[in-house]
Short mmCIF file of C-alpha atoms in Angstrom, two decimals:
data_model
loop_
_atom_site.label_atom_id
_atom_site.label_comp_id
_atom_site.label_asym_id
_atom_site.label_seq_id
_atom_site.Cartn_x
_atom_site.Cartn_y
_atom_site.Cartn_z
CA MET A 9 10.62 25.00 -74.47
CA LEU A 10 9.50 27.27 -71.67
CA VAL A 11 10.25 24.92 -68.81
CA THR A 12 13.52 24.82 -66.95
CA THR A 13 15.19 21.43 -66.67
CA ARG A 14 17.13 21.50 -63.43
CA ASN A 15 14.61 19.45 -61.45
CA ARG A 16 12.35 18.11 -64.19
CA ASN A 17 12.95 14.47 -63.37
CA ARG A 18 13.02 14.88 -59.63
CA ARG A 19 9.27 14.80 -59.08
CA ARG A 20 7.36 13.03 -61.76
CA LEU A 21 3.74 12.83 -60.61
CA GLY A 22 2.98 9.45 -62.10
CA ALA A 23 0.38 8.30 -64.57
CA ALA A 24 -2.95 9.75 -65.52
CA ILE A 25 -4.52 11.40 -62.51
CA LEU A 26 -3.48 13.74 -59.73
CA PHE A 27 -5.88 15.51 -57.55
CA LEU A 28 -7.70 15.09 -54.24
CA ALA A 29 -10.57 17.16 -52.92
CA LEU A 30 -9.38 17.03 -49.32
CA ALA A 31 -6.14 15.97 -47.74
CA GLY A 32 -6.71 12.42 -46.55
CA PRO A 33 -5.56 8.84 -46.72
CA ALA A 34 -6.69 8.16 -50.29
CA VAL A 35 -8.39 9.71 -53.28
CA ALA A 36 -10.56 8.39 -56.10
CA VAL A 37 -9.06 8.58 -59.56
CA ALA A 38 -11.31 9.08 -62.55
CA ALA A 39 -11.15 6.80 -65.56
CA VAL A 40 -9.64 8.34 -68.70
CA THR A 41 -11.20 8.37 -72.15
CA GLN A 42 -8.44 8.65 -74.73
CA VAL A 43 -7.59 8.32 -78.41
CA GLY A 44 -5.22 5.48 -79.18
CA PRO A 45 -3.90 4.08 -82.47
CA GLY A 46 -7.18 2.27 -83.02
CA GLY A 47 -9.43 5.22 -82.13
CA ALA A 48 -11.22 6.28 -78.96
CA VAL A 49 -10.85 3.91 -76.02
CA VAL A 50 -11.78 4.01 -72.34
CA SER A 51 -9.24 3.01 -69.74
CA GLU A 52 -9.94 0.84 -66.72
CA GLN A 53 -12.34 1.99 -64.03
CA ALA A 54 -11.34 4.43 -61.33
CA VAL A 55 -8.77 3.31 -58.79
CA ARG A 56 -7.57 4.89 -55.59
CA ILE A 57 -4.13 6.30 -54.94
CA SER A 58 -2.60 7.80 -51.84
CA PRO A 59 -1.50 11.42 -51.44
CA PRO A 60 0.65 13.42 -51.50
CA VAL A 61 0.55 14.26 -55.20
CA GLY A 62 2.86 17.30 -55.17
CA ASP A 63 2.51 21.05 -54.68
CA ILE A 64 2.07 23.75 -57.32
CA VAL A 65 2.37 27.54 -57.09
CA ASP A 66 0.95 29.89 -59.74
CA VAL A 67 2.01 33.57 -59.90
CA TYR A 68 0.12 36.09 -62.03
CA ASP A 69 -0.89 39.72 -62.49
CA SER A 70 -4.42 41.03 -62.91
CA GLY A 71 -3.83 41.41 -66.65
CA GLU A 72 -1.19 40.05 -69.01
CA LEU A 73 1.88 38.74 -67.21
CA ASP A 74 4.25 41.64 -66.60
CA ALA A 75 7.87 41.13 -67.68
CA SER A 76 9.16 42.09 -64.24
CA THR A 77 6.77 39.65 -62.53
CA GLU A 78 7.93 36.91 -64.88
CA ALA A 79 11.60 37.63 -64.14
CA ASP A 80 11.05 37.81 -60.37
CA ALA A 81 9.06 34.57 -60.39
CA ALA A 82 11.78 32.80 -62.36
CA ALA A 83 14.35 34.00 -59.82
CA ALA A 84 12.17 32.78 -56.95
CA ALA A 85 11.80 29.37 -58.56
CA ARG A 86 15.55 29.03 -58.97
CA GLN A 87 16.15 30.11 -55.38
CA ALA A 88 13.72 27.46 -54.10
CA GLY A 89 15.10 24.71 -56.33
CA ALA A 90 11.89 24.57 -58.36
CA ASP A 91 11.01 23.89 -61.96
CA PHE A 92 8.83 26.50 -63.62
CA THR A 93 7.09 27.40 -66.85
CA VAL A 94 5.25 30.39 -68.32
CA SER A 95 1.67 29.52 -69.27
CA GLN A 96 -0.80 31.19 -71.60
CA SER A 97 -4.59 31.46 -71.40
CA ALA A 98 -7.57 33.08 -73.12
CA SER A 99 -11.13 32.51 -74.27
CA ILE A 100 -11.13 30.90 -77.73
CA ALA A 101 -14.11 31.00 -80.09
CA MET A 102 -15.46 27.50 -80.82
CA GLN A 103 -17.54 26.96 -83.95
CA ARG A 104 -18.55 23.32 -83.80
CA ILE A 105 -17.86 19.78 -82.60
CA VAL A 106 -18.22 16.94 -85.10
CA ARG A 107 -18.23 13.15 -84.61
CA GLY A 108 -17.74 11.46 -87.95
CA SER A 109 -20.47 12.88 -90.18
CA SER A 110 -22.66 14.01 -87.24
CA VAL A 111 -22.62 17.45 -85.65
CA VAL A 112 -22.45 17.22 -81.85
CA GLN A 113 -22.73 20.98 -81.30
CA GLU A 114 -22.61 24.01 -83.58
CA ALA A 115 -22.72 27.72 -82.83
CA PRO A 116 -25.59 29.66 -84.44
CA PRO A 117 -24.71 31.47 -87.68
CA THR A 118 -22.30 34.43 -87.21
CA LEU A 119 -21.79 33.49 -83.51
CA SER A 120 -19.19 31.50 -81.55
CA ILE A 121 -19.10 29.63 -78.24
CA PRO A 122 -16.49 30.82 -75.70
CA MET A 123 -14.04 28.20 -74.43
CA GLY A 124 -11.59 28.88 -71.60
CA THR A 125 -8.21 27.61 -72.82
CA THR A 126 -4.88 27.03 -71.07
CA VAL A 127 -1.54 26.44 -72.80
CA PHE A 128 1.27 24.30 -71.38
CA ASP A 129 4.26 22.60 -72.94
CA ARG A 130 3.65 18.89 -73.42
CA ASP A 131 6.47 17.93 -71.05
CA VAL A 132 4.98 20.19 -68.38
CA ILE A 133 1.56 18.59 -68.85
CA GLY A 134 3.19 15.19 -68.35
CA THR A 135 4.86 16.32 -65.15
CA LEU A 136 1.90 18.16 -63.63
CA MET A 137 -0.95 15.98 -64.87
CA GLY A 138 0.51 12.65 -65.90
CA THR A 139 1.97 10.99 -68.97
CA ASP A 140 -1.43 9.74 -70.12
CA VAL A 141 -2.52 13.37 -70.29
CA SER A 142 0.54 14.55 -72.21
CA ALA A 143 0.05 11.67 -74.64
CA ALA A 144 -3.36 13.11 -75.52
CA VAL A 145 -2.11 16.54 -76.64
CA SER A 146 -0.21 17.51 -79.77
CA PRO A 147 -0.21 20.40 -82.26
CA THR A 148 -3.50 19.00 -83.60
CA SER A 149 -5.12 17.46 -80.50
CA LEU A 150 -6.32 18.81 -77.16
CA VAL A 151 -7.70 17.73 -73.80
CA MET A 152 -11.20 18.78 -72.78
CA GLY A 153 -12.38 18.97 -69.17
CA ARG A 154 -15.09 16.54 -68.12
CA ARG A 155 -17.58 19.19 -67.02
CA THR A 156 -17.18 21.01 -70.33
CA ALA A 157 -17.53 17.78 -72.33
CA ASP A 158 -20.67 16.77 -70.43
CA LEU A 159 -22.32 20.13 -71.17
CA ARG A 160 -22.29 19.35 -74.88
CA GLY A 161 -22.01 15.57 -75.06
CA ALA A 162 -18.46 15.63 -76.44
CA ARG A 163 -16.07 12.70 -76.19
CA ALA A 164 -12.59 11.65 -77.21
CA GLY A 165 -12.16 11.38 -80.96
CA ASP A 166 -14.54 14.24 -81.77
CA VAL A 167 -13.20 17.08 -83.90
CA VAL A 168 -13.40 20.59 -82.43
CA THR A 169 -13.24 23.61 -84.73
CA LEU A 170 -11.78 26.72 -83.09
CA ARG A 171 -11.41 30.14 -84.70
CA SER A 172 -7.99 31.74 -84.82
CA ALA A 173 -7.19 35.35 -83.99
CA PHE A 174 -7.34 36.12 -87.72
CA GLY A 175 -10.69 34.41 -88.33
CA ALA A 176 -9.49 31.08 -89.77
CA ASP A 177 -11.15 27.84 -88.67
CA VAL A 178 -8.66 25.40 -87.11
CA ASP A 179 -9.51 21.77 -86.32
CA PHE A 180 -8.34 19.83 -83.26
CA THR A 181 -9.13 16.26 -82.26
CA ILE A 182 -10.20 15.70 -78.66
CA GLY A 183 -7.37 13.47 -77.47
CA ALA A 184 -8.88 12.87 -74.03
CA VAL A 185 -11.73 13.95 -71.79
CA LEU A 186 -10.48 14.27 -68.22
CA ALA A 187 -11.87 15.24 -64.84
CA ASP A 188 -11.53 18.92 -63.93
CA GLU A 189 -9.41 17.81 -60.97
CA VAL A 190 -6.83 16.74 -63.53
CA THR A 191 -6.97 19.71 -65.89
CA GLY A 192 -7.02 22.29 -63.08
CA GLY A 193 -10.49 23.38 -64.18
CA THR A 194 -9.60 24.74 -67.61
CA GLU A 195 -12.05 23.86 -70.38
CA LEU A 196 -9.43 23.16 -73.04
CA LEU A 197 -5.78 22.24 -72.61
CA ILE A 198 -3.49 22.74 -75.61
CA THR A 199 0.23 22.91 -76.39
CA PRO A 200 2.17 25.99 -77.52
CA GLU A 201 2.28 24.50 -81.02
CA GLY A 202 -1.50 24.25 -80.97
CA ALA A 203 -1.73 27.80 -79.66
CA ALA A 204 0.45 28.98 -82.54
CA ARG A 205 -2.06 27.54 -85.01
CA LEU A 206 -4.63 29.85 -83.40
CA SER A 207 -2.24 32.83 -83.18
CA LEU A 208 -2.71 32.85 -79.39
CA ASN A 209 0.26 34.54 -77.77
CA ARG A 210 -0.55 35.97 -74.36
CA LYS A 211 1.50 35.12 -71.27
CA SER A 212 -0.71 34.67 -68.22
CA SER A 213 1.26 33.20 -65.29
CA VAL A 214 4.40 31.51 -64.00
CA THR A 215 3.73 28.02 -62.67
CA MET A 216 6.22 26.37 -60.29
CA TRP A 217 6.61 22.89 -58.83
CA GLY A 218 9.24 20.56 -57.36
CA PHE A 219 10.53 23.13 -54.86
CA ASP A 220 12.52 22.06 -51.83
CA SER A 221 9.68 22.79 -49.41
CA ARG A 222 6.66 25.04 -48.96
CA ALA A 223 8.71 27.18 -46.60
CA ALA A 224 11.46 27.48 -49.20
CA ILE A 225 9.15 28.67 -51.97
CA ASP A 226 7.35 31.10 -49.63
CA GLN A 227 10.70 32.59 -48.60
CA ALA A 228 11.84 32.83 -52.21
CA LEU A 229 8.62 34.56 -53.27
CA ALA A 230 9.09 37.10 -50.48
CA ASP A 231 12.79 37.59 -51.20
CA ASN A 232 12.04 38.40 -54.83
CA GLY A 233 9.36 40.99 -54.14
CA LEU A 234 6.38 38.89 -55.19
CA VAL A 235 4.43 39.19 -51.94
CA SER A 236 2.51 42.24 -53.09
CA THR A 237 -1.06 43.44 -53.47
CA ARG A 238 -0.22 43.84 -57.18
CA ILE A 239 0.59 40.16 -57.68
CA ARG A 240 -1.54 37.09 -56.97
CA ILE A 241 0.09 33.94 -55.64
CA ARG A 242 -2.06 30.80 -55.71
CA ARG A 243 -0.77 27.76 -53.86
CA SER A 244 -2.31 24.35 -54.31
CA TRP A 245 -2.46 24.02 -50.51
CA ASP A 246 -4.08 27.41 -49.82
CA PRO A 247 -7.26 27.39 -47.75
CA PHE A 248 -10.38 28.11 -49.77
CA ASP A 249 -10.94 31.84 -50.34
CA PRO A 250 -14.59 32.86 -49.78
CA ASP A 251 -14.15 35.57 -52.42
CA SER A 252 -12.84 33.25 -55.11
CA THR A 253 -14.90 33.10 -58.29
CA LEU A 254 -16.16 30.35 -60.57
CA GLY A 255 -14.30 29.23 -63.66
CA MET A 256 -15.92 29.28 -67.08
CA ALA A 257 -16.98 25.63 -67.06
CA ALA A 258 -18.58 25.95 -63.61
CA THR A 259 -20.28 29.19 -64.64
CA LYS A 260 -21.76 27.56 -67.74
CA ALA A 261 -22.96 24.56 -65.70
CA LEU A 262 -24.66 26.90 -63.22
CA LEU A 263 -26.02 29.61 -65.52
CA GLY A 264 -25.99 28.21 -69.03
CA GLU A 265 -23.76 28.53 -72.06
CA PHE A 266 -24.32 31.18 -74.71
CA ALA A 267 -22.90 31.96 -78.12
CA TYR A 268 -21.70 35.47 -78.89
CA ARG A 269 -20.13 37.78 -81.46
CA VAL A 270 -17.78 40.71 -80.94
CA ASN A 271 -18.87 43.50 -83.29
CA SER A 272 -16.59 45.93 -85.11
CA SER A 273 -17.65 48.62 -82.63
CA GLY A 274 -16.40 46.45 -79.76
CA SER A 275 -19.91 45.68 -78.51
CA VAL A 276 -21.01 42.09 -77.89
CA THR A 277 -24.04 40.46 -79.49
CA GLN A 278 -25.28 37.59 -77.33
CA GLU A 279 -27.38 34.60 -78.33
CA THR A 280 -31.07 35.55 -78.19
CA ALA A 281 -32.19 32.08 -77.11
CA TRP A 282 -29.94 32.17 -74.02
CA GLN A 283 -31.13 35.65 -73.06
CA SER A 284 -34.79 34.67 -73.43
CA ALA A 285 -34.34 31.57 -71.28
CA ASN A 286 -32.20 33.12 -68.54
CA LEU A 287 -32.88 36.86 -68.25
CA PRO A 288 -35.95 38.93 -67.42
CA SER A 289 -37.10 41.30 -70.14
CA GLY A 290 -35.69 44.30 -68.28
CA ARG A 291 -34.68 45.62 -64.89
CA ARG A 292 -36.69 44.48 -61.88
CA SER A 293 -36.60 45.21 -58.18
CA ILE A 294 -34.05 43.17 -56.25
CA GLY A 295 -34.53 44.99 -52.94
CA ILE A 296 -33.60 48.16 -50.99
CA GLY A 297 -34.63 50.24 -54.01
CA ILE A 298 -32.13 48.69 -56.45
CA ARG A 299 -33.39 47.65 -59.87
CA ALA A 300 -31.31 45.40 -62.10
CA ARG A 301 -31.50 42.84 -64.89
CA CYS A 302 -30.00 39.78 -63.27
CA HIS A 303 -29.93 36.13 -64.26
CA LEU A 304 -33.11 34.34 -63.18
CA VAL A 305 -31.03 32.03 -60.95
CA VAL A 306 -29.17 34.97 -59.39
CA GLU A 307 -32.15 37.31 -58.84
CA PRO A 308 -33.82 35.44 -55.93
CA ALA A 309 -30.49 35.11 -54.12
CA LEU A 310 -29.93 38.86 -54.37
CA GLN A 311 -33.48 39.54 -53.21
CA ALA A 312 -32.98 37.32 -50.16
CA ALA A 313 -29.64 38.96 -49.35
CA PHE A 314 -31.01 42.51 -49.62
CA ALA A 315 -34.08 41.54 -47.57
CA GLU A 316 -31.80 40.41 -44.74
CA ILE A 317 -29.66 43.52 -45.13
CA ALA A 318 -32.79 45.68 -44.85
CA GLN A 319 -34.01 43.71 -41.82
CA ARG A 320 -30.65 44.34 -40.15
CA GLY A 321 -30.96 48.07 -40.80
CA LEU A 322 -28.00 48.16 -43.17
CA SER A 323 -29.64 49.45 -46.35
CA GLY A 324 -27.83 52.76 -45.98
CA VAL A 325 -24.51 51.04 -46.65
CA PHE A 326 -25.47 50.88 -50.32
CA ASP A 327 -25.61 53.83 -52.71
CA VAL A 328 -28.90 52.91 -54.39
CA GLY A 329 -28.80 55.69 -56.97
CA ASP A 330 -25.29 54.74 -57.94
CA ALA A 331 -26.23 51.05 -58.20
CA ASN A 332 -29.14 51.88 -60.48
CA ALA A 333 -27.01 54.17 -62.63
CA ALA A 334 -24.30 51.51 -62.92
CA GLY A 335 -26.62 49.37 -65.00
CA GLY A 336 -27.31 46.29 -62.91
CA CYS A 337 -26.11 42.75 -63.51
CA HIS A 338 -26.22 42.22 -67.27
CA ASN A 339 -23.55 43.90 -69.36
CA PRO A 340 -21.88 41.58 -71.91
CA ARG A 341 -18.31 42.67 -72.59
CA PHE A 342 -15.23 41.16 -74.25
CA ASN A 343 -11.62 42.27 -73.87
CA ARG A 344 -9.88 41.54 -77.16
CA LEU A 345 -6.46 39.96 -77.40
CA ALA A 346 -4.63 42.49 -79.60
CA ASN A 347 -7.04 43.18 -82.47
CA SER A 348 -8.71 39.79 -82.40
CA ALA A 349 -12.48 39.48 -82.14
CA THR A 350 -12.25 35.74 -81.42
CA ILE A 351 -9.55 35.45 -78.74
CA GLY A 352 -9.68 37.43 -75.50
CA PHE A 353 -11.54 37.53 -72.19
CA LEU A 354 -15.25 37.65 -71.38
CA SER A 355 -16.62 39.69 -68.52
CA ARG A 356 -18.56 37.76 -65.92
CA HIS A 357 -21.27 40.40 -66.30
CA SER A 358 -22.01 38.66 -69.61
CA TRP A 359 -23.79 35.98 -67.55
CA ALA A 360 -25.71 38.62 -65.53
CA MET A 361 -24.18 37.06 -62.43
CA ALA A 362 -22.65 40.13 -60.79
CA ILE A 363 -23.93 43.46 -59.57
CA ASP A 364 -21.93 46.67 -59.10
CA THR A 365 -22.82 49.25 -56.47
CA ASN A 366 -21.00 52.10 -54.68
CA THR A 367 -18.86 52.55 -57.79
CA VAL A 368 -17.20 55.74 -56.49
CA GLY A 369 -16.06 54.81 -52.99
CA ALA A 370 -15.54 51.15 -53.93
CA CYS A 371 -14.09 51.64 -57.40
CA GLN A 372 -11.66 49.27 -59.06
CA GLY A 373 -8.32 49.82 -57.41
CA CYS A 374 -9.75 51.66 -54.40
CA ALA A 375 -8.17 50.34 -51.22
CA PRO A 376 -9.65 50.03 -48.78
CA PRO A 377 -12.97 49.69 -50.62
CA ASN A 378 -15.55 51.69 -48.70
CA PHE A 379 -17.55 48.66 -47.57
CA ALA A 380 -14.54 47.86 -45.37
CA SER A 381 -14.63 51.29 -43.72
CA ARG A 382 -18.36 52.11 -43.59
CA PRO A 383 -20.18 51.15 -40.37
CA GLY A 384 -22.02 47.92 -41.11
CA GLY A 385 -20.28 47.51 -44.46
CA CYS A 386 -18.46 44.30 -43.63
CA THR A 387 -21.63 42.87 -42.10
CA ALA A 388 -23.39 43.52 -45.41
CA VAL A 389 -20.53 41.83 -47.27
CA ARG A 390 -20.83 38.76 -45.05
CA ILE A 391 -24.61 38.62 -45.58
CA LEU A 392 -24.11 38.60 -49.33
CA ARG A 393 -21.51 35.84 -48.93
CA LYS A 394 -24.10 33.90 -46.90
CA HIS A 395 -26.51 34.09 -49.84
CA GLY A 396 -24.02 32.83 -52.39
CA PHE A 397 -21.92 35.81 -53.50
CA SER A 398 -18.21 36.52 -53.51
CA TRP A 399 -17.00 40.08 -53.01
CA GLY A 400 -14.57 41.89 -55.27
CA GLY A 401 -12.97 43.92 -52.50
CA ASN A 402 -10.40 41.16 -52.05
CA TYR A 403 -9.63 40.63 -55.72
CA LEU A 404 -6.06 41.17 -56.91
CA THR A 405 -7.12 44.60 -58.14
CA PRO A 406 -9.68 45.55 -55.45
CA ASP A 407 -13.15 45.82 -57.00
CA GLY A 408 -15.22 46.63 -53.95
CA MET A 409 -18.29 47.57 -55.97
CA HIS A 410 -18.56 44.02 -57.32
CA PHE A 411 -20.64 41.17 -55.84
CA GLU A 412 -20.62 38.00 -57.93
CA TYR A 413 -22.82 34.92 -57.69
CA VAL A 414 -21.06 31.64 -56.87
CA GLY A 415 -24.12 29.58 -55.90
CA GLU A 416 -23.06 28.48 -52.42
CA PRO A 417 -22.77 30.05 -48.94
CA ARG A 418 -19.34 31.55 -48.31
CA ASP A 419 -19.83 33.26 -44.92
CA GLN A 420 -18.50 30.46 -42.70
CA LEU A 421 -15.22 29.79 -44.49
CA PRO A 422 -12.19 30.59 -42.32
CA TYR A 423 -9.75 32.62 -44.38
CA PRO A 424 -7.45 35.57 -43.63
CA SER A 425 -9.15 37.96 -46.08
CA ARG A 426 -7.46 41.35 -46.37
CA TRP A 427 -10.80 43.17 -46.04
CA CYS A 428 -13.97 42.01 -44.25
CA PRO A 429 -12.82 38.52 -43.20
CA ASN A 430 -15.53 36.11 -42.17
CA ILE A 431 -16.43 35.74 -38.50
CA VAL A 432 -16.86 32.00 -38.13
CA ASP A 433 -18.08 29.68 -35.44
CA GLY A 434 -15.23 28.83 -33.10
CA ASN A 435 -15.98 25.16 -33.63
CA THR A 436 -15.43 25.37 -37.39
CA LEU A 437 -12.94 22.72 -38.41
CA THR A 438 -10.14 24.03 -40.61
CA VAL A 439 -8.89 21.41 -43.06
CA GLU A 440 -6.18 21.58 -45.67
CA VAL A 441 -7.84 21.67 -49.07
CA THR A 442 -6.01 21.32 -52.35
CA GLN A 443 -6.81 24.04 -54.88
CA ARG A 444 -5.26 22.03 -57.71
CA ALA A 445 -8.70 21.34 -59.21
CA THR A 446 -9.27 25.07 -59.82
CA LEU A 447 -5.77 26.47 -60.37
CA PHE A 448 -6.42 27.11 -64.07
CA ASP A 449 -10.19 27.53 -64.17
CA GLY A 450 -10.08 31.32 -64.63
CA ALA A 451 -8.84 30.97 -68.22
CA GLY A 452 -10.76 33.28 -70.53
CA LEU A 453 -12.58 35.33 -67.89
CA ILE A 454 -12.28 38.78 -66.34
CA THR A 455 -14.23 40.12 -63.39
CA GLU A 456 -15.02 43.67 -64.47
#
């Protein structure tokens, strides 16, 4: 058991459902589809409950959880009187979903479908998400997020076949399909015992809850050296970050889902049908002299952003030759977990949703990234946010070359960004927004 027990019973969060989109007097609760002794059943219709529903803090590094970060986070949790656990996450290769004798979805031959997966102890799931949720997971059953289930028509009781790190097919029953607000945005939620069946063993973050107060946990994080540009702290009550990215389920809903294979050379073969439907045949002009092969949904947004940048006389901020040499939007890549070709992390460039430019002055790890220091650079960043892109300059490891499509304007969100903060209308209303619905949605993805 990874979870401490000092405060486990102090703050049980109740039955099936947790989250609220905005702080307010009440929140709608989604109905739960679940597997009971007699098979798949659907609970009663949605009801409304009143907040608060409890606070969560998640602490992680840009890669695998460092041992020193884990130790410092555990010390901070103890100082603040909090419970905590170490979670795991990765992209798992899915082969098929079957309902009885019918195939609901199946990957093309030799390919797999990526599924962002988060691992929590069953007791932790019960505390953070509700006892109805923990009842749906076991060594052989999992919870699937609603958005992910809807993409493929899956439902409780279906059998999902996942591929282990060593290439074996492992079956799980879908114990429940739950709203993303419940699962924290992850596509699949499994237990450590289930993860062991897949040979998944990769620590990703330290999750804390039940602390004495927000002030107490903030002080404990600072006292234990965790307030650092090397470490990301996500609080469920944080304001929305304009440079946050989409989780895997949201990315698939916006840009489509593909199947893939990691080759022995380390290259990625991507489903031809998805490429034909979503990508141009080659690089095309996206403005200010840059040519790239971007997703057909992303391309017009980039063209509009660069047209405004040109109209504002800011084209010189971008190193066009460097952007063209960097290869444009589409570059499918997969970071393996150990030597596995089935468990790891997909690059967001696999969806042709991000473009890299100014790779020298705004390289990964460069701080400040040169857009923050070039005249007009921050204005260009804000224009791209306006047209639906987040900027990598404020990622945990600064990636100032990277602009990634998120499909919504982000230029009027008040947030204390480290570099190039938005300049918002003075009448903009700042509200407290819970980030609980997206705390775990980055499972299985990397930005580079």
